[in-house]
PDB file of N, CA and C in Angstrom:
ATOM      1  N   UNK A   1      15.911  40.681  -3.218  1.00  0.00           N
ATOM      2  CA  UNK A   1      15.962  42.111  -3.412  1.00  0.00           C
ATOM      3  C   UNK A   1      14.934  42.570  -4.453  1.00  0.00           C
ATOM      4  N   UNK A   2      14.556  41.642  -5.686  1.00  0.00           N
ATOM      5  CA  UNK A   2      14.082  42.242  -6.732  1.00  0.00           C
ATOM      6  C   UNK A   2      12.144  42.003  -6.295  1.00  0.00           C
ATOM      7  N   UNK A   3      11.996  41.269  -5.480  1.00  0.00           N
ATOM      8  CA  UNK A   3      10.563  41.444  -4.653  1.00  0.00           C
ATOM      9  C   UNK A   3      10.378  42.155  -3.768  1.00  0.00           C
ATOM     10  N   UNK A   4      11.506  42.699  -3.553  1.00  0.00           N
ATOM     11  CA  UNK A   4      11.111  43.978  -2.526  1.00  0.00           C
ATOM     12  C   UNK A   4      11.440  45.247  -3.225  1.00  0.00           C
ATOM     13  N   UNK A   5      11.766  45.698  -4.463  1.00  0.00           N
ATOM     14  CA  UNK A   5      11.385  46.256  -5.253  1.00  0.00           C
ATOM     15  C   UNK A   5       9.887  46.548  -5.809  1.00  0.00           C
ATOM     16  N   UNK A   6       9.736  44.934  -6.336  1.00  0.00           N
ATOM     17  CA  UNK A   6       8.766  45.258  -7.203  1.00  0.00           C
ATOM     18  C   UNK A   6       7.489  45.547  -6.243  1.00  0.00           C
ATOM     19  N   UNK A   7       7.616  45.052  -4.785  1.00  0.00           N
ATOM     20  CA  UNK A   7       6.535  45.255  -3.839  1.00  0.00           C
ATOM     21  C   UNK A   7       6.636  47.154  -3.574  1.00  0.00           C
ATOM     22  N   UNK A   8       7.407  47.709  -3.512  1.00  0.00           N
ATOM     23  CA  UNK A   8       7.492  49.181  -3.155  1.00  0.00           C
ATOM     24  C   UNK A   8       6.895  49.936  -5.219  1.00  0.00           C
ATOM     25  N   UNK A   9       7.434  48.920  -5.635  1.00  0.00           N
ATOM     26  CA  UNK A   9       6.520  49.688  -7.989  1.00  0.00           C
ATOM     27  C   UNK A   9       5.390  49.446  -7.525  1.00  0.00           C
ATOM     28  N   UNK A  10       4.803  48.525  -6.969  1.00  0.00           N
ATOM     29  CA  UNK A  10       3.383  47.836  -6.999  1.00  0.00           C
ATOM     30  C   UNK A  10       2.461  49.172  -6.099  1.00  0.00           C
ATOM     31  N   UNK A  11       3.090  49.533  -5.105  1.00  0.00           N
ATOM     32  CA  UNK A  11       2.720  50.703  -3.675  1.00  0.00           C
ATOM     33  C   UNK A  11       2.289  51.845  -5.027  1.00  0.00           C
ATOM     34  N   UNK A  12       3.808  52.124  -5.310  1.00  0.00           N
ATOM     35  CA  UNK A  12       3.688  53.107  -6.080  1.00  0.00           C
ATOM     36  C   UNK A  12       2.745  53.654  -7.498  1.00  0.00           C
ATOM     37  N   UNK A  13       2.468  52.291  -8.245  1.00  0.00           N
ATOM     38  CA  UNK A  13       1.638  51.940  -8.900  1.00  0.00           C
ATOM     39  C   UNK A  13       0.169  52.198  -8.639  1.00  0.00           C
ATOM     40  N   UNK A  14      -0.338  51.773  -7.118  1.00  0.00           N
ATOM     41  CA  UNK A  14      -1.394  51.549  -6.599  1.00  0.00           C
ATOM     42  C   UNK A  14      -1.655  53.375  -6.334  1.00  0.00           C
ATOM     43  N   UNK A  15      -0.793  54.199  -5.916  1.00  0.00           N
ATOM     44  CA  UNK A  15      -1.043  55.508  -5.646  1.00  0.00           C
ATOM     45  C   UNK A  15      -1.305  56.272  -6.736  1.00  0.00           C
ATOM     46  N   UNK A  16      -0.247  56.144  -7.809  1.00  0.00           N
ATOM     47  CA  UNK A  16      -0.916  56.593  -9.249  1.00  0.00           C
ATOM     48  C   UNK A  16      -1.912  56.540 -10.153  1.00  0.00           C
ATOM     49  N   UNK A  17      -1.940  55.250 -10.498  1.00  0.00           N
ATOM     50  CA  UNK A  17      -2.901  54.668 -11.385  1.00  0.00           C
ATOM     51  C   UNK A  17      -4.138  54.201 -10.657  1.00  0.00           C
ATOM     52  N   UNK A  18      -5.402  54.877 -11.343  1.00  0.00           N
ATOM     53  CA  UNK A  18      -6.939  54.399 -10.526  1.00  0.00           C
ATOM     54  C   UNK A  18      -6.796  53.078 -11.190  1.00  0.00           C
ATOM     55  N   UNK A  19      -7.474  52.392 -10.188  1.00  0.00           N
ATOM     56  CA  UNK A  19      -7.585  50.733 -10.591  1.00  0.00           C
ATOM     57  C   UNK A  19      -7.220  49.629 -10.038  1.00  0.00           C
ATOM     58  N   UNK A  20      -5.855  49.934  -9.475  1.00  0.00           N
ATOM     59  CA  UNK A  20      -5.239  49.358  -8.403  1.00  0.00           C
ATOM     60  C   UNK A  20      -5.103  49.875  -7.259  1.00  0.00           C
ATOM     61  N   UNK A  21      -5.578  48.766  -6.231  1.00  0.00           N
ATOM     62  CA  UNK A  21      -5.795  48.553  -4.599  1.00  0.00           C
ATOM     63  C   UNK A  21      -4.662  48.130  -4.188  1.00  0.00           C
ATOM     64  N   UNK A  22      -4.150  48.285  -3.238  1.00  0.00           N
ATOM     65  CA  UNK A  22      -3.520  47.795  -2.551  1.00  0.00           C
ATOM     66  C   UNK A  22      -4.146  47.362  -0.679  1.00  0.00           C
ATOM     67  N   UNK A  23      -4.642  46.827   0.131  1.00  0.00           N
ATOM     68  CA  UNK A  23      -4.750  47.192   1.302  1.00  0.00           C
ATOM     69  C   UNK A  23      -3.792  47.307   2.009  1.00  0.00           C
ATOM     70  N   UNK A  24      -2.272  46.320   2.153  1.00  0.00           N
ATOM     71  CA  UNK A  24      -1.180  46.599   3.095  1.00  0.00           C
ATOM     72  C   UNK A  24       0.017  46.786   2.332  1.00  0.00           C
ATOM     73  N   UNK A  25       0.981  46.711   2.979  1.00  0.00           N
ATOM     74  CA  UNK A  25       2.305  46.446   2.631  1.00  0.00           C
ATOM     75  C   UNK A  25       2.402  44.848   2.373  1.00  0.00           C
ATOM     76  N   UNK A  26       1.683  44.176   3.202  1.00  0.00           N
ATOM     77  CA  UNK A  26       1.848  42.904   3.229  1.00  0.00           C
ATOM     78  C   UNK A  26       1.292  42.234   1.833  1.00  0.00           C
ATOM     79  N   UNK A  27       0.327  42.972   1.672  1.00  0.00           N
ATOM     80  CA  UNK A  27      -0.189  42.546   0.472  1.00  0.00           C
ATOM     81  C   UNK A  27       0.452  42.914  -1.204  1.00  0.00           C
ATOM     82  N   UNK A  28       1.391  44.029  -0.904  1.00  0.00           N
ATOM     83  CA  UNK A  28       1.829  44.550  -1.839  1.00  0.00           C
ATOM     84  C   UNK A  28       3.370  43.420  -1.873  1.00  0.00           C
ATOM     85  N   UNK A  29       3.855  42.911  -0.804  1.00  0.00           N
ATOM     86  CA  UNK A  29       4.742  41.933  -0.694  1.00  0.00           C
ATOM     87  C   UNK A  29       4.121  40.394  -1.146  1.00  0.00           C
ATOM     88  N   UNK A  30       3.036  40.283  -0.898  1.00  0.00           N
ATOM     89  CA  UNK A  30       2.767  38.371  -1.303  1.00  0.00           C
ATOM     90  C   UNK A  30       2.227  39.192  -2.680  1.00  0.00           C
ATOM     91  N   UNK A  31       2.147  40.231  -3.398  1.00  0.00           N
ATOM     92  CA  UNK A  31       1.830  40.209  -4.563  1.00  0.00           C
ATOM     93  C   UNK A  31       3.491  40.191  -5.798  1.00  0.00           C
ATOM     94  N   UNK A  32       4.350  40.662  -4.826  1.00  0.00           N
ATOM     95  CA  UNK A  32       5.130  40.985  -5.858  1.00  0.00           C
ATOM     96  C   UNK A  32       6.338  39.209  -5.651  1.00  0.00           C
ATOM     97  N   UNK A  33       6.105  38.370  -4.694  1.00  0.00           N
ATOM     98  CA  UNK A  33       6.169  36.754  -4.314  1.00  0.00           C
ATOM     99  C   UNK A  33       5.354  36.043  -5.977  1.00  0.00           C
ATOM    100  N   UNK A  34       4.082  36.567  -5.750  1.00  0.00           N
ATOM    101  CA  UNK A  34       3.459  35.840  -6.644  1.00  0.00           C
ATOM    102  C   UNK A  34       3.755  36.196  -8.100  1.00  0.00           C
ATOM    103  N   UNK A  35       4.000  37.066  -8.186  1.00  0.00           N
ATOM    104  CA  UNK A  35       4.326  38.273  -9.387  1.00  0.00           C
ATOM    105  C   UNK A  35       5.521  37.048 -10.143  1.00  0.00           C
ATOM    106  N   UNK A  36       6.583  37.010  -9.474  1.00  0.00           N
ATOM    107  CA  UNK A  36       7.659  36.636  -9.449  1.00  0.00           C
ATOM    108  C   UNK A  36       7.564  35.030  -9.741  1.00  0.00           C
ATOM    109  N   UNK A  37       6.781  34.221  -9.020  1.00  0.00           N
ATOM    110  CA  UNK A  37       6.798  33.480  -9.644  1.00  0.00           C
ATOM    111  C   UNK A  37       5.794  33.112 -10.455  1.00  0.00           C
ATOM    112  N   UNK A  38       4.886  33.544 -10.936  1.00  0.00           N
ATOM    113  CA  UNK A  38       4.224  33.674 -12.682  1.00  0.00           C
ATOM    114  C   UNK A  38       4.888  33.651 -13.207  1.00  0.00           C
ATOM    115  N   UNK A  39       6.002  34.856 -13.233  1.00  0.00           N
ATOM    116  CA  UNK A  39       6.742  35.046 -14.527  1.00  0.00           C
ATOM    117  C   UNK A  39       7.689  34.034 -14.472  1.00  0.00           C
ATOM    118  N   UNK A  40       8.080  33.562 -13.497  1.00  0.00           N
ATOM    119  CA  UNK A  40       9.349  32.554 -13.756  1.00  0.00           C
ATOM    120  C   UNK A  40       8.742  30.871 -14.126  1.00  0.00           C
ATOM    121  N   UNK A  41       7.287  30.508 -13.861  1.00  0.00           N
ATOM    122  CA  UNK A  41       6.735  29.557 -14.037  1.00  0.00           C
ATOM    123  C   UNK A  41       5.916  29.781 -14.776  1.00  0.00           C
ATOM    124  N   UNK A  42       4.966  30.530 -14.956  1.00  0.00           N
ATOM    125  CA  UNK A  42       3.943  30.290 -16.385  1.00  0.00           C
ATOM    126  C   UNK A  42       4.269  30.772 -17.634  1.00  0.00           C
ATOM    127  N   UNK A  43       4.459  32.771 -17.299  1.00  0.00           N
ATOM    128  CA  UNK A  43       4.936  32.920 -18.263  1.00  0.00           C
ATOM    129  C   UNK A  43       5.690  32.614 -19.419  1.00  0.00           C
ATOM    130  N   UNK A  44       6.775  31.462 -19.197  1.00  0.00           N
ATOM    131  CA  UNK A  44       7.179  31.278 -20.431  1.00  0.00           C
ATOM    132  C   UNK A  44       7.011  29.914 -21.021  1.00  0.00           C
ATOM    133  N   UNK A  45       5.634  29.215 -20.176  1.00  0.00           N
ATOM    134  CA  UNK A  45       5.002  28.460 -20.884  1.00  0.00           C
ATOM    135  C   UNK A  45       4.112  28.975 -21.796  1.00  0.00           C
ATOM    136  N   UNK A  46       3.678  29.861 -21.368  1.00  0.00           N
ATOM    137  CA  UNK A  46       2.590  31.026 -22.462  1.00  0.00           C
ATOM    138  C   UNK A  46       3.633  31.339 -23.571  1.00  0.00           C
ATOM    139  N   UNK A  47       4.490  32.063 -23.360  1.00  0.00           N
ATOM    140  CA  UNK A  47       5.518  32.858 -24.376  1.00  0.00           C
ATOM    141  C   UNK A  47       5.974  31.290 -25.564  1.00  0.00           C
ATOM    142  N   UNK A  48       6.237  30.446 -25.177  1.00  0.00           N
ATOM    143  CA  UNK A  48       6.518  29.536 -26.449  1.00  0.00           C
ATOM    144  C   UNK A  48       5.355  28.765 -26.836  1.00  0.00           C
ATOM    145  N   UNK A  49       4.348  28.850 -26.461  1.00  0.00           N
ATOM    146  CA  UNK A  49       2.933  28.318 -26.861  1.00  0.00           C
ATOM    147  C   UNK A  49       2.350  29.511 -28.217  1.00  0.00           C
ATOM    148  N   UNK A  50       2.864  30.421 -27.747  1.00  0.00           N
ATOM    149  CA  UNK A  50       2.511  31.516 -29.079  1.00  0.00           C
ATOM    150  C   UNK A  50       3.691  32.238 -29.391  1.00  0.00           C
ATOM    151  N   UNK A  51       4.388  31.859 -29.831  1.00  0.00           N
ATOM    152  CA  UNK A  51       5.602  32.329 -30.200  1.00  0.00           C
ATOM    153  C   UNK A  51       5.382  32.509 -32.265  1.00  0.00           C
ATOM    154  N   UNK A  52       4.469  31.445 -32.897  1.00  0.00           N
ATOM    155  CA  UNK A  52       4.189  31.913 -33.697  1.00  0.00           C
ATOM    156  C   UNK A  52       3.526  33.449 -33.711  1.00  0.00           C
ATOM    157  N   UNK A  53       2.787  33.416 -33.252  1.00  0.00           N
ATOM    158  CA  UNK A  53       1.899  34.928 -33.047  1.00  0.00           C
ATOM    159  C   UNK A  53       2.695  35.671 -32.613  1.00  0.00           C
ATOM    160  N   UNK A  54       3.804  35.870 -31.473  1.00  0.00           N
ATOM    161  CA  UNK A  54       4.231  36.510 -31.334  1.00  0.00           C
ATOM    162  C   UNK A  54       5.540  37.453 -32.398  1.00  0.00           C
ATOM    163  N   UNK A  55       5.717  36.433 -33.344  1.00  0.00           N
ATOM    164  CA  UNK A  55       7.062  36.407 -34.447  1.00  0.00           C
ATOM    165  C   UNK A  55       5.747  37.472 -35.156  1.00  0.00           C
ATOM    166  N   UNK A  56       4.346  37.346 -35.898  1.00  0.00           N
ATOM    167  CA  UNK A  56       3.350  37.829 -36.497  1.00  0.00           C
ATOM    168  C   UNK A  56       3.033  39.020 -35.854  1.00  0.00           C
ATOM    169  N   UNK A  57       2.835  39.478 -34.658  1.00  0.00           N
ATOM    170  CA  UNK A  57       2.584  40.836 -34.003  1.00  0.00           C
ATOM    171  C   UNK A  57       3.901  41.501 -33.696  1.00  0.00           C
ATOM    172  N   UNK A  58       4.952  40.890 -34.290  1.00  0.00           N
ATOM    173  CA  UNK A  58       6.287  41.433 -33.870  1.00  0.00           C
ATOM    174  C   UNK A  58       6.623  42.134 -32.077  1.00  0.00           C
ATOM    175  N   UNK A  59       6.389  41.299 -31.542  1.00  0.00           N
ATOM    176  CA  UNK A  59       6.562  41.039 -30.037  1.00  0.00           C
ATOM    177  C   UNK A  59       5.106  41.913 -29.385  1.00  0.00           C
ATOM    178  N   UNK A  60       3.899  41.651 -30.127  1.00  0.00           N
ATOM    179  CA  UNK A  60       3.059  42.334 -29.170  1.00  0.00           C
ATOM    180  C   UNK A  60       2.322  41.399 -28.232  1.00  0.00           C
ATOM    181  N   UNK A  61       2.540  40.283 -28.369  1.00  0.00           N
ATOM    182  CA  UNK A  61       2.150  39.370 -27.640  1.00  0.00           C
ATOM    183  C   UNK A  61       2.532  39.162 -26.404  1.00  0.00           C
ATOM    184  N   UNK A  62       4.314  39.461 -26.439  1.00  0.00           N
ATOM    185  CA  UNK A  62       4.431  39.135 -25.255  1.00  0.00           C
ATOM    186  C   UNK A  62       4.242  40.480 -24.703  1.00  0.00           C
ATOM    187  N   UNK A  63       4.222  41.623 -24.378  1.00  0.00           N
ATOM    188  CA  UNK A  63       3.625  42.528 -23.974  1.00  0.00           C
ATOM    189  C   UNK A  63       1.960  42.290 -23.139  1.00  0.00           C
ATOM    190  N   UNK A  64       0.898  41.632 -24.067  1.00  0.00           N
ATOM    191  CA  UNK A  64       0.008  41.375 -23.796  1.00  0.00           C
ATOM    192  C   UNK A  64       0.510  40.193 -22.266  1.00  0.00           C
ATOM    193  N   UNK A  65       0.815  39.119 -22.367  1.00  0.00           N
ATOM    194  CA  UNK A  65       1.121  38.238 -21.561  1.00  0.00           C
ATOM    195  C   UNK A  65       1.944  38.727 -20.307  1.00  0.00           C
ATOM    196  N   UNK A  66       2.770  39.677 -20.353  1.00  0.00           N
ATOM    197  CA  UNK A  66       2.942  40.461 -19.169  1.00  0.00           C
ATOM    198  C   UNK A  66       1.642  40.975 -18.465  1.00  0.00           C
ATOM    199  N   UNK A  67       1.202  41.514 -19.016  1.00  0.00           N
ATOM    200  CA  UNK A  67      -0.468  42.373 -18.363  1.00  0.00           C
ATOM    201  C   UNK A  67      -1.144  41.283 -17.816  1.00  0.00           C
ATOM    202  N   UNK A  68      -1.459  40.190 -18.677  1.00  0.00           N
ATOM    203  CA  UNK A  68      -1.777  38.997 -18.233  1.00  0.00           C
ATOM    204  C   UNK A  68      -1.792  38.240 -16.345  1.00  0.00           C
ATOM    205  N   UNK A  69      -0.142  38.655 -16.999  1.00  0.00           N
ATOM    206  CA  UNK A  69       0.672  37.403 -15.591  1.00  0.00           C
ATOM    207  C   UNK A  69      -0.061  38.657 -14.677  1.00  0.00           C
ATOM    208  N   UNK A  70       0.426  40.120 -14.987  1.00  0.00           N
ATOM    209  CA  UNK A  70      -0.254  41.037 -13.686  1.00  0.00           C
ATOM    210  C   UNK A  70      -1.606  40.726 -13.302  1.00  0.00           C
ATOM    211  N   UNK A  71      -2.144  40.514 -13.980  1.00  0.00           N
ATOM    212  CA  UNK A  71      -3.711  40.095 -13.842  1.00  0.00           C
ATOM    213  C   UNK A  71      -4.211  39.222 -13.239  1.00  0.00           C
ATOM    214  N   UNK A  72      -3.220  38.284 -13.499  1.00  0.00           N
ATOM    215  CA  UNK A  72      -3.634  37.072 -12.840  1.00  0.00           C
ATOM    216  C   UNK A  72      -3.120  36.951 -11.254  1.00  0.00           C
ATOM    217  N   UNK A  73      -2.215  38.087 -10.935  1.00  0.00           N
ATOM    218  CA  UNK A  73      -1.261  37.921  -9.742  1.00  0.00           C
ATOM    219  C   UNK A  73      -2.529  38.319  -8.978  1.00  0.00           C
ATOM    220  N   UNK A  74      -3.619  39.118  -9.300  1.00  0.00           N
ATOM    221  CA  UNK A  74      -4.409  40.330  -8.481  1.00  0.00           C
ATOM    222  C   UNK A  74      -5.086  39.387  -8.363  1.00  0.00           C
ATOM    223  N   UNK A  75      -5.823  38.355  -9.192  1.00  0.00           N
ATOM    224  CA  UNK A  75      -6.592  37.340  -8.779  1.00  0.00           C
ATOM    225  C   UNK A  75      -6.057  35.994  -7.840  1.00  0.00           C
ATOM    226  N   UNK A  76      -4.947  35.937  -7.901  1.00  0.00           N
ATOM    227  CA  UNK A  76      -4.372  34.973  -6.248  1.00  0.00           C
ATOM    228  C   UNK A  76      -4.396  35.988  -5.334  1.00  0.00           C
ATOM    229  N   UNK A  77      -3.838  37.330  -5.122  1.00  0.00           N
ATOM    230  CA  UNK A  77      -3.360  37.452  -3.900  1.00  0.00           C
ATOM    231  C   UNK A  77      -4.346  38.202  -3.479  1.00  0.00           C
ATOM    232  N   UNK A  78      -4.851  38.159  -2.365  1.00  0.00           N
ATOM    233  CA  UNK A  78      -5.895  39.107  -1.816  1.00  0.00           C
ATOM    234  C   UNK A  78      -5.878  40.446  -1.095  1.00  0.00           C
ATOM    235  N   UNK A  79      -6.134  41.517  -1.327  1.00  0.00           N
ATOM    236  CA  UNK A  79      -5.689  42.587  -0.364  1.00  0.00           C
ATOM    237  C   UNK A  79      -4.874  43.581  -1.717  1.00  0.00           C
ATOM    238  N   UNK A  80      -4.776  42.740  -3.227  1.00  0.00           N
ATOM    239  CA  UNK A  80      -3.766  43.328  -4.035  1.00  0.00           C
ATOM    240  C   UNK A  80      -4.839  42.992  -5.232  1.00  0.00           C
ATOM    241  N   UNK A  81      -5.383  44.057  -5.446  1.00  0.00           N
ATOM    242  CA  UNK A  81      -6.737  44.249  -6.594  1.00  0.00           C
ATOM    243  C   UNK A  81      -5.972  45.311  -8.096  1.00  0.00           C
ATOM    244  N   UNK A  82      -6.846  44.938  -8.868  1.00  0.00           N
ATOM    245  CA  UNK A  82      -6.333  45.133 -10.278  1.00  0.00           C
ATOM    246  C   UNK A  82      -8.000  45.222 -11.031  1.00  0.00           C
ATOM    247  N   UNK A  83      -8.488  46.418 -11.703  1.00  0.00           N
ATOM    248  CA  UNK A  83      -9.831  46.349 -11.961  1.00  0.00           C
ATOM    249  C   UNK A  83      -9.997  45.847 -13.253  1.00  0.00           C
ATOM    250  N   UNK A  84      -9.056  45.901 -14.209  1.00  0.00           N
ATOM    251  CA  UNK A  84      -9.358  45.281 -15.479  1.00  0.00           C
ATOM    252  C   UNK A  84      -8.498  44.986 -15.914  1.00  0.00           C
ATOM    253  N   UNK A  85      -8.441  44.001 -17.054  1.00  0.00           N
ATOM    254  CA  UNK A  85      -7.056  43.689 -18.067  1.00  0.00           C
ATOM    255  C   UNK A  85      -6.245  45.021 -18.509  1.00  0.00           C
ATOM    256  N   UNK A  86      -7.178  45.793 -19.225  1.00  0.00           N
ATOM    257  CA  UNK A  86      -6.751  47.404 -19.626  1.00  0.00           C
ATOM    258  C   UNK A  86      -5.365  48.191 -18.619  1.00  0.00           C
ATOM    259  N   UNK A  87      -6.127  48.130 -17.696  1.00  0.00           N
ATOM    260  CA  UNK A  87      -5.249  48.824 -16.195  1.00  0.00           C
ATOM    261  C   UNK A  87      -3.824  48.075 -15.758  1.00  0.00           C
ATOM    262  N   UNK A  88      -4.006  46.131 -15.600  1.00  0.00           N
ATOM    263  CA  UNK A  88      -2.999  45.622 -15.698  1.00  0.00           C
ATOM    264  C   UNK A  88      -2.310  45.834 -16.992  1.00  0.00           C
ATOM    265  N   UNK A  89      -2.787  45.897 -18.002  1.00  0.00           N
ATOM    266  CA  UNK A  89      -1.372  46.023 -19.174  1.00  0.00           C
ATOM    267  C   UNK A  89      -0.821  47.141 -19.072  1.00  0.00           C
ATOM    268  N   UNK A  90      -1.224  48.389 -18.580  1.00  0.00           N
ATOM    269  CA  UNK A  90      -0.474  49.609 -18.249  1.00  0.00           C
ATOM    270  C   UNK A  90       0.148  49.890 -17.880  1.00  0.00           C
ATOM    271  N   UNK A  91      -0.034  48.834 -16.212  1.00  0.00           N
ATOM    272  CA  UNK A  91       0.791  49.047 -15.030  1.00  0.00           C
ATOM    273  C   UNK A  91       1.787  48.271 -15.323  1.00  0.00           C
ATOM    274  N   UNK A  92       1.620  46.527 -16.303  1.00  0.00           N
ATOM    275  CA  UNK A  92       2.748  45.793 -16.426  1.00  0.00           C
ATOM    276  C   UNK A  92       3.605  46.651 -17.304  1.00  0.00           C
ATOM    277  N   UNK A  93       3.286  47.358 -17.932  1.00  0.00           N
ATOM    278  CA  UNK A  93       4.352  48.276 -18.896  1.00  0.00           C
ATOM    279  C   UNK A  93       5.278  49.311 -18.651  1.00  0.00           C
ATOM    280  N   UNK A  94       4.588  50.057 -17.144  1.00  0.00           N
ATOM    281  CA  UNK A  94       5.398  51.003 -16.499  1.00  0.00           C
ATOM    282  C   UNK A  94       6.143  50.145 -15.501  1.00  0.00           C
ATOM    283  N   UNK A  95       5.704  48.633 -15.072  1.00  0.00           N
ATOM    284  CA  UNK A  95       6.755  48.045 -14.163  1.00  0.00           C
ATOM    285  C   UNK A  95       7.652  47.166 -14.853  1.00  0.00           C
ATOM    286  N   UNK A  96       7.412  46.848 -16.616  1.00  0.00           N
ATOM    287  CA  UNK A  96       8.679  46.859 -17.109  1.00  0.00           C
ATOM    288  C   UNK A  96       9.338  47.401 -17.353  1.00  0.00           C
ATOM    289  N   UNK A  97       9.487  49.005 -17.647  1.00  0.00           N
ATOM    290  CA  UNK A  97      10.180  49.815 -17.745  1.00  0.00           C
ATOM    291  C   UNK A  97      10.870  50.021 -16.815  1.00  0.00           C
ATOM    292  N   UNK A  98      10.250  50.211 -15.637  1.00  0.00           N
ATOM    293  CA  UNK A  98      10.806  50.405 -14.246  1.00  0.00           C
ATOM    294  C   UNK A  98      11.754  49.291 -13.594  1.00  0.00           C
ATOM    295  N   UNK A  99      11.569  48.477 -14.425  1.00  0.00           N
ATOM    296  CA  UNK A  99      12.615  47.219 -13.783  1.00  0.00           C
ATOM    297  C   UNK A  99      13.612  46.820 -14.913  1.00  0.00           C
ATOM    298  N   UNK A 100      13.861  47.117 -15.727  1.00  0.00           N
ATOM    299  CA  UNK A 100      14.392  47.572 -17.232  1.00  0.00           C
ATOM    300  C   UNK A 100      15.337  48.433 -16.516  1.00  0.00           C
ATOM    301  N   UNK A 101      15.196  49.740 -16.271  1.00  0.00           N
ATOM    302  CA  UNK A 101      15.895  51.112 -16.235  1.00  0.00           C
ATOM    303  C   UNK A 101      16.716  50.726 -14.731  1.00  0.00           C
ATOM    304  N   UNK A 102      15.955  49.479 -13.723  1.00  0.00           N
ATOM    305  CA  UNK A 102      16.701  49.344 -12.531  1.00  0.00           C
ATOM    306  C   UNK A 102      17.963  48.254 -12.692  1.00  0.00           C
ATOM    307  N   UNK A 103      17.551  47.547 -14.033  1.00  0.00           N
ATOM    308  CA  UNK A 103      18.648  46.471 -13.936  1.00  0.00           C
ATOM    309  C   UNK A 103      19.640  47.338 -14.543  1.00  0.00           C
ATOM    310  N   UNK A 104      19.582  48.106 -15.604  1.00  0.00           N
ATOM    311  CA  UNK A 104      21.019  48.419 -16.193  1.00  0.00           C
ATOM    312  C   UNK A 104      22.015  49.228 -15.210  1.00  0.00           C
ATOM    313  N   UNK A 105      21.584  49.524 -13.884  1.00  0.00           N
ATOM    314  CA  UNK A 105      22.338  49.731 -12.944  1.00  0.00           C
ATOM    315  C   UNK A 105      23.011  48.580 -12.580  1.00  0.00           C
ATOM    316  N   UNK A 106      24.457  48.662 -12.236  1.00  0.00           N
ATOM    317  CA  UNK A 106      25.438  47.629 -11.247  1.00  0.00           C
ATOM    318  C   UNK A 106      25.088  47.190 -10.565  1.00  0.00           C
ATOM    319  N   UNK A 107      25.020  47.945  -9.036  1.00  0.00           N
ATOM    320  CA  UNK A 107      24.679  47.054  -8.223  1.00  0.00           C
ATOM    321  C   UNK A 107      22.896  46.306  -7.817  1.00  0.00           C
ATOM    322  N   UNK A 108      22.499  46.956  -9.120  1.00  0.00           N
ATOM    323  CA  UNK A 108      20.801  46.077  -8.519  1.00  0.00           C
ATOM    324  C   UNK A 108      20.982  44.348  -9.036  1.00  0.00           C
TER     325      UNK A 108
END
């Protein structure tokens, strides 16, 4: 359920914000696959590799490393473009919010 979410933030994302491409649905689906597992596999090899720094920027790090994982999703999946780091940390920030504000609902 929560990749077919984040594949319809990603659509939505792509219509708002200049910077991000999308070409299909399909692509907005193997992006939010890949999305998903970054964060569940790299990301928090990154997050305790700098966890000093992160305790020192008082959590701006991991912020940064979200934008990151987005960044890096645009560079596997094809058809699902991202023009700069700048643009991914934006978009990762409005799709944490957006997935933030969807979990404290029940049934998501």
């Amino acid at each position: 359920m929560i990749v077919i979410i984040n594949a319809f933030i990603f659509l939505v994302l792509a219509a708002v914000i200049p910077g991000i491409t999308i070409n299909s649905i399909w692509s907005a689906l193997g992006a939010a696959i890949v999305y998903g597992i970054l964060s569940f596999l790299v990301e928090p090899v990154l997050k305790f590799i700098t966890v000093p720094l992160n305790w020192l920027t008082l959590g701006l790090i991991h912020f940064l490393l979200s934008g990151l994982t987005l960044y890096m999703t645009s560079g596997l999946v094809s058809g699902f473009n991202i023009s700069s780091f700048w643009v991914a940390l934006f978009a990762s920030a409005i799709l944490g919010f957006l997935n933030s504000a969807l979990a404290s609902r029940k049934d998501y």
